[in-house]
Amino acid sequence: MKKHITVAIDGNAASGKGTLAKKLAEYFNYAYLDTGKLYRASAFLIKEKNVDYEDVQEVINIIKEYNFYDFNFKDNLLKSDEIGKLASLISGYKELRQILLTYQRKFAYKHHHDKFGVILDGRDIGTVVLPDANIKFFVTASLEARTERRWKELISLGQSTIKRHVEKDIRDRDKRDSNRKNSPLIASQDAILIDTTKLEANAVFLLAQKHIEEYLLT
Ligand code: DC
């Protein structure tokens, strides 16, 4: 029988963690949750309801009442830089993180029919959400490489944007995500570090695949 495993992937904005997670989930037949989408969906709801993001209590009231199982996570609007920035701004709120933590753990521990494991990607998966994950990856890349990727992605989504603005947004987001008090972006001590600056997506996948296969043989 195949081992059922949990894989945690963390990394900064546009590091390639999402692409890696998707490829691994498909190859190994694991259930996958992009946890950034929960934060982006929260940002989307706040914007839709015209709530001031600095009004912490009102933000929490809205998120607490919402059933995220009803949300259309495929909505391309979630991918905009505006929503990404707002998600980053509210992601420092402890109570919000607590609500979303419940969703993430439920997903990780529930039975997924026909799946051999689960993969979650985000900022604090290996440190807070799934500290006991069987395999942890921490994905990084240079600011320049990440700007280039994010810029191309936004263009392909039809969102006109200036590279300089994309770079500033990523730099600001790195700073906020890494320096916040609650669950900052840091590599778990037992995480495998992958620098994707000079690697194609497939090379990154092959590297991570090897680590998982080695684990499965133990
Ligand atoms: O991965 P992403 O760009 O979709 O995430 C958007 C924001 O959500 C990110 O800047 C910080 C927040 N986030 C978080 O704080 N913790 C996570 N596990 C995932 C995302």
Coordinates of C-alpha atoms and ligand atoms in Angstrom, one line a residue:
M1 CA 0.0 0.0 0.0
K2 CA 1.2 3.5 -0.8
K3 CA 2.2 5.7 2.1
H4 CA -0.2 8.6 2.8
I5 CA 1.9 11.8 3.1
T6 CA 1.6 15.5 3.8
V7 CA 3.7 18.0 1.9
A8 CA 4.2 21.6 3.0
I9 CA 5.5 24.1 0.5
D10 CA 6.3 27.7 1.6
G11 CA 7.9 30.5 -0.2
N12 CA 7.7 34.2 -1.1
A13 CA 5.5 35.8 -3.8
A14 CA 6.1 34.5 -7.3
S15 CA 8.8 32.1 -6.1
G16 CA 7.3 29.2 -8.1
K17 CA 5.8 27.4 -5.2
G18 CA 2.3 27.2 -6.7
T19 CA 3.6 25.8 -10.0
L20 CA 5.6 23.2 -8.1
A21 CA 2.7 22.3 -5.8
K22 CA 0.4 21.8 -8.8
K23 CA 2.9 19.6 -10.7
L24 CA 3.6 17.5 -7.6
A25 CA -0.1 17.1 -6.8
E26 CA -0.8 15.9 -10.3
Y27 CA 2.1 13.6 -10.6
F28 CA 1.7 11.9 -7.2
N29 CA -2.1 12.2 -7.1
Y30 CA -2.2 14.3 -4.0
A31 CA -5.1 16.7 -3.0
Y32 CA -3.9 20.3 -3.3
L33 CA -4.8 23.5 -1.4
D34 CA -3.3 26.9 -2.4
T35 CA -3.8 28.6 0.9
G36 CA -3.0 32.0 -0.5
K37 CA -6.4 31.7 -2.2
L38 CA -8.1 31.8 1.2
Y39 CA -6.3 35.0 2.1
R40 CA -7.1 36.4 -1.4
A41 CA -10.8 35.4 -1.1
S42 CA -10.9 37.2 2.3
A43 CA -9.5 40.3 0.6
F44 CA -12.0 40.0 -2.2
L45 CA -14.9 39.8 0.2
I46 CA -13.7 42.9 2.1
K47 CA -13.3 44.9 -1.1
E48 CA -16.7 43.7 -2.3
K49 CA -18.3 44.9 0.9
N50 CA -16.4 48.2 0.9
V51 CA -14.9 47.5 4.3
D52 CA -11.9 49.5 5.5
Y53 CA -9.1 46.9 5.8
E54 CA -7.8 48.7 8.9
D55 CA -11.0 48.1 10.7
V56 CA -9.9 44.8 12.1
Q57 CA -13.1 44.0 14.0
E58 CA -15.2 44.6 10.9
V59 CA -12.8 42.5 8.8
I60 CA -13.1 39.6 11.3
N61 CA -16.9 39.9 11.5
I62 CA -17.1 39.4 7.7
I63 CA -14.7 36.5 7.5
K64 CA -16.2 34.8 10.6
E65 CA -19.6 34.7 9.0
Y66 CA -18.4 33.5 5.6
N67 CA -18.5 29.9 4.5
F68 CA -15.5 29.6 2.2
Y69 CA -16.8 26.4 0.7
D70 CA -19.2 28.7 -1.2
F71 CA -16.4 30.8 -2.7
N72 CA -15.6 30.6 -6.4
F73 CA -11.8 30.1 -6.1
K74 CA -11.4 29.9 -9.8
D75 CA -12.2 33.6 -10.2
N76 CA -9.3 35.3 -12.1
L77 CA -10.0 38.5 -10.1
L78 CA -8.3 36.8 -7.2
K79 CA -5.0 36.9 -9.1
S80 CA -4.8 40.7 -9.4
D81 CA -2.1 42.6 -7.7
E82 CA -4.6 44.7 -5.9
I83 CA -6.2 41.7 -4.2
G84 CA -2.7 40.2 -3.5
K85 CA -1.7 43.3 -1.7
L86 CA -4.9 43.5 0.3
A87 CA -4.5 39.9 1.2
S88 CA -1.0 40.5 2.5
L89 CA -2.2 43.6 4.5
I90 CA -4.9 41.7 6.3
S91 CA -2.9 38.5 6.7
G92 CA -1.2 39.9 9.8
Y93 CA -4.5 39.8 11.7
K94 CA -4.2 37.0 14.3
E95 CA -7.9 36.2 14.4
L96 CA -8.2 36.1 10.7
R97 CA -5.3 33.6 10.6
Q98 CA -7.0 31.5 13.2
I99 CA -10.2 31.2 11.2
L100 CA -8.4 30.3 8.0
L101 CA -6.2 27.9 9.9
T102 CA -9.3 25.8 10.7
Y103 CA -10.1 25.5 7.0
Q104 CA -6.5 24.6 6.1
R105 CA -6.2 21.8 8.8
K106 CA -9.7 20.4 7.9
F107 CA -8.5 20.1 4.3
A108 CA -5.2 18.5 5.3
Y109 CA -6.7 15.9 7.7
K110 CA -9.9 15.0 5.9
H111 CA -10.1 11.9 3.8
H112 CA -9.7 12.7 0.1
H113 CA -11.1 9.9 -1.9
D114 CA -8.5 8.2 -4.3
K115 CA -5.7 10.5 -3.2
F116 CA -2.4 9.3 -1.8
G117 CA -1.6 12.5 0.2
V118 CA -2.0 16.2 0.5
I119 CA 0.0 19.3 -0.5
L120 CA -0.6 22.7 1.0
D121 CA 1.3 25.8 -0.2
G122 CA 1.6 29.2 1.5
R123 CA 3.7 31.2 3.9
D124 CA 3.4 29.3 7.2
I125 CA 2.5 25.7 6.3
G126 CA 5.7 24.1 7.5
T127 CA 5.9 26.3 10.6
V128 CA 2.3 26.7 11.8
V129 CA -0.3 24.9 9.8
L130 CA 1.4 21.5 9.4
P131 CA 4.5 21.5 11.6
D132 CA 4.4 17.7 11.4
A133 CA 4.3 17.5 7.6
N134 CA 6.3 14.6 6.3
I135 CA 8.2 16.7 3.7
K136 CA 8.7 20.5 3.7
F137 CA 10.0 22.6 0.9
F138 CA 11.0 26.3 1.1
V139 CA 11.0 27.9 -2.3
T140 CA 12.8 31.2 -3.1
A141 CA 14.1 33.1 -6.1
S142 CA 15.8 36.5 -6.7
L143 CA 13.6 39.6 -6.7
E144 CA 14.4 40.1 -10.4
A145 CA 13.4 36.6 -11.5
R146 CA 10.2 36.8 -9.5
T147 CA 9.3 40.2 -10.9
E148 CA 9.8 38.9 -14.4
R149 CA 7.5 35.8 -13.8
R150 CA 4.8 37.8 -12.0
W151 CA 4.8 40.5 -14.7
K152 CA 4.4 37.9 -17.5
E153 CA 1.6 36.2 -15.6
L154 CA -0.3 39.4 -15.2
I155 CA 0.2 40.2 -18.9
S156 CA -1.1 36.8 -19.8
L157 CA -4.2 37.4 -17.6
G158 CA -4.8 40.6 -19.7
Q159 CA -4.0 42.9 -16.7
S160 CA -1.9 45.8 -18.1
T161 CA 0.9 46.6 -15.7
I162 CA 4.3 48.2 -15.4
K163 CA 7.3 46.1 -14.4
R164 CA 8.6 48.6 -12.0
H165 CA 5.3 48.6 -10.1
V166 CA 5.3 44.8 -10.0
E167 CA 8.8 44.8 -8.5
K168 CA 7.8 47.3 -5.9
D169 CA 4.7 45.3 -5.0
I170 CA 6.7 42.1 -4.6
R171 CA 9.3 43.9 -2.5
D172 CA 6.7 45.4 -0.2
R173 CA 4.9 42.1 0.1
D174 CA 8.1 40.3 1.0
K175 CA 8.8 42.8 3.7
R176 CA 5.2 42.6 5.2
D177 CA 4.9 38.8 5.0
S178 CA 8.4 38.2 6.5
N179 CA 8.2 40.9 9.3
R180 CA 4.7 40.5 10.6
K181 CA 4.3 39.3 14.2
N182 CA 1.8 36.5 13.5
S183 CA 3.1 33.5 11.5
P184 CA 5.7 35.4 9.5
L185 CA 7.2 33.8 6.3
I186 CA 10.2 31.9 7.5
A187 CA 11.7 28.6 6.5
S188 CA 11.0 25.7 8.9
Q189 CA 14.3 24.3 10.2
D190 CA 13.6 21.0 8.6
A191 CA 12.6 22.4 5.2
I192 CA 14.4 21.5 2.0
L193 CA 15.5 24.8 0.4
I194 CA 15.0 25.3 -3.3
D195 CA 16.2 28.4 -5.1
T196 CA 14.4 28.6 -8.4
T197 CA 16.1 31.7 -9.8
K198 CA 17.9 29.8 -12.6
L199 CA 15.7 26.8 -12.9
E200 CA 12.9 26.1 -15.3
A201 CA 9.6 24.9 -13.7
N202 CA 10.3 21.3 -14.8
A203 CA 13.8 21.2 -13.2
V204 CA 12.3 22.4 -9.9
F205 CA 9.7 19.7 -10.1
L206 CA 12.3 17.0 -10.8
L207 CA 14.3 18.1 -7.8
A208 CA 11.3 18.0 -5.4
Q209 CA 10.0 14.7 -7.0
K210 CA 13.3 13.1 -6.1
H211 CA 13.0 14.1 -2.5
I212 CA 9.5 12.8 -2.2
E213 CA 10.4 9.5 -3.9
E214 CA 13.3 9.1 -1.5
Y215 CA 11.0 9.7 1.4
L216 CA 8.4 7.1 0.0
L217 CA 11.2 4.5 -0.1
T218 CA 12.1 4.9 3.6
Ligands
DC1 O1 0.6 33.1 -2.2 P1 -0.3 34.4 -2.5 O2 0.4 35.5 -3.3 O3 -1.6 34.0 -3.2 O4 -0.7 35.0 -1.1 C1 -1.3 36.2 -0.9 C2 -1.1 36.8 0.4 O5 -1.7 36.0 1.4 C3 0.4 36.8 0.9 O6 1.1 38.0 0.5 C4 0.3 36.6 2.4 C5 -0.9 35.9 2.6 N1 -0.7 34.4 2.9 C6 -0.4 34.2 4.2 O7 -0.2 35.1 5.0 N2 -0.2 32.9 4.6 C7 -0.4 31.8 3.8 N3 -0.3 30.6 4.2 C8 -0.8 32.1 2.4 C9 -0.9 33.5 2.0

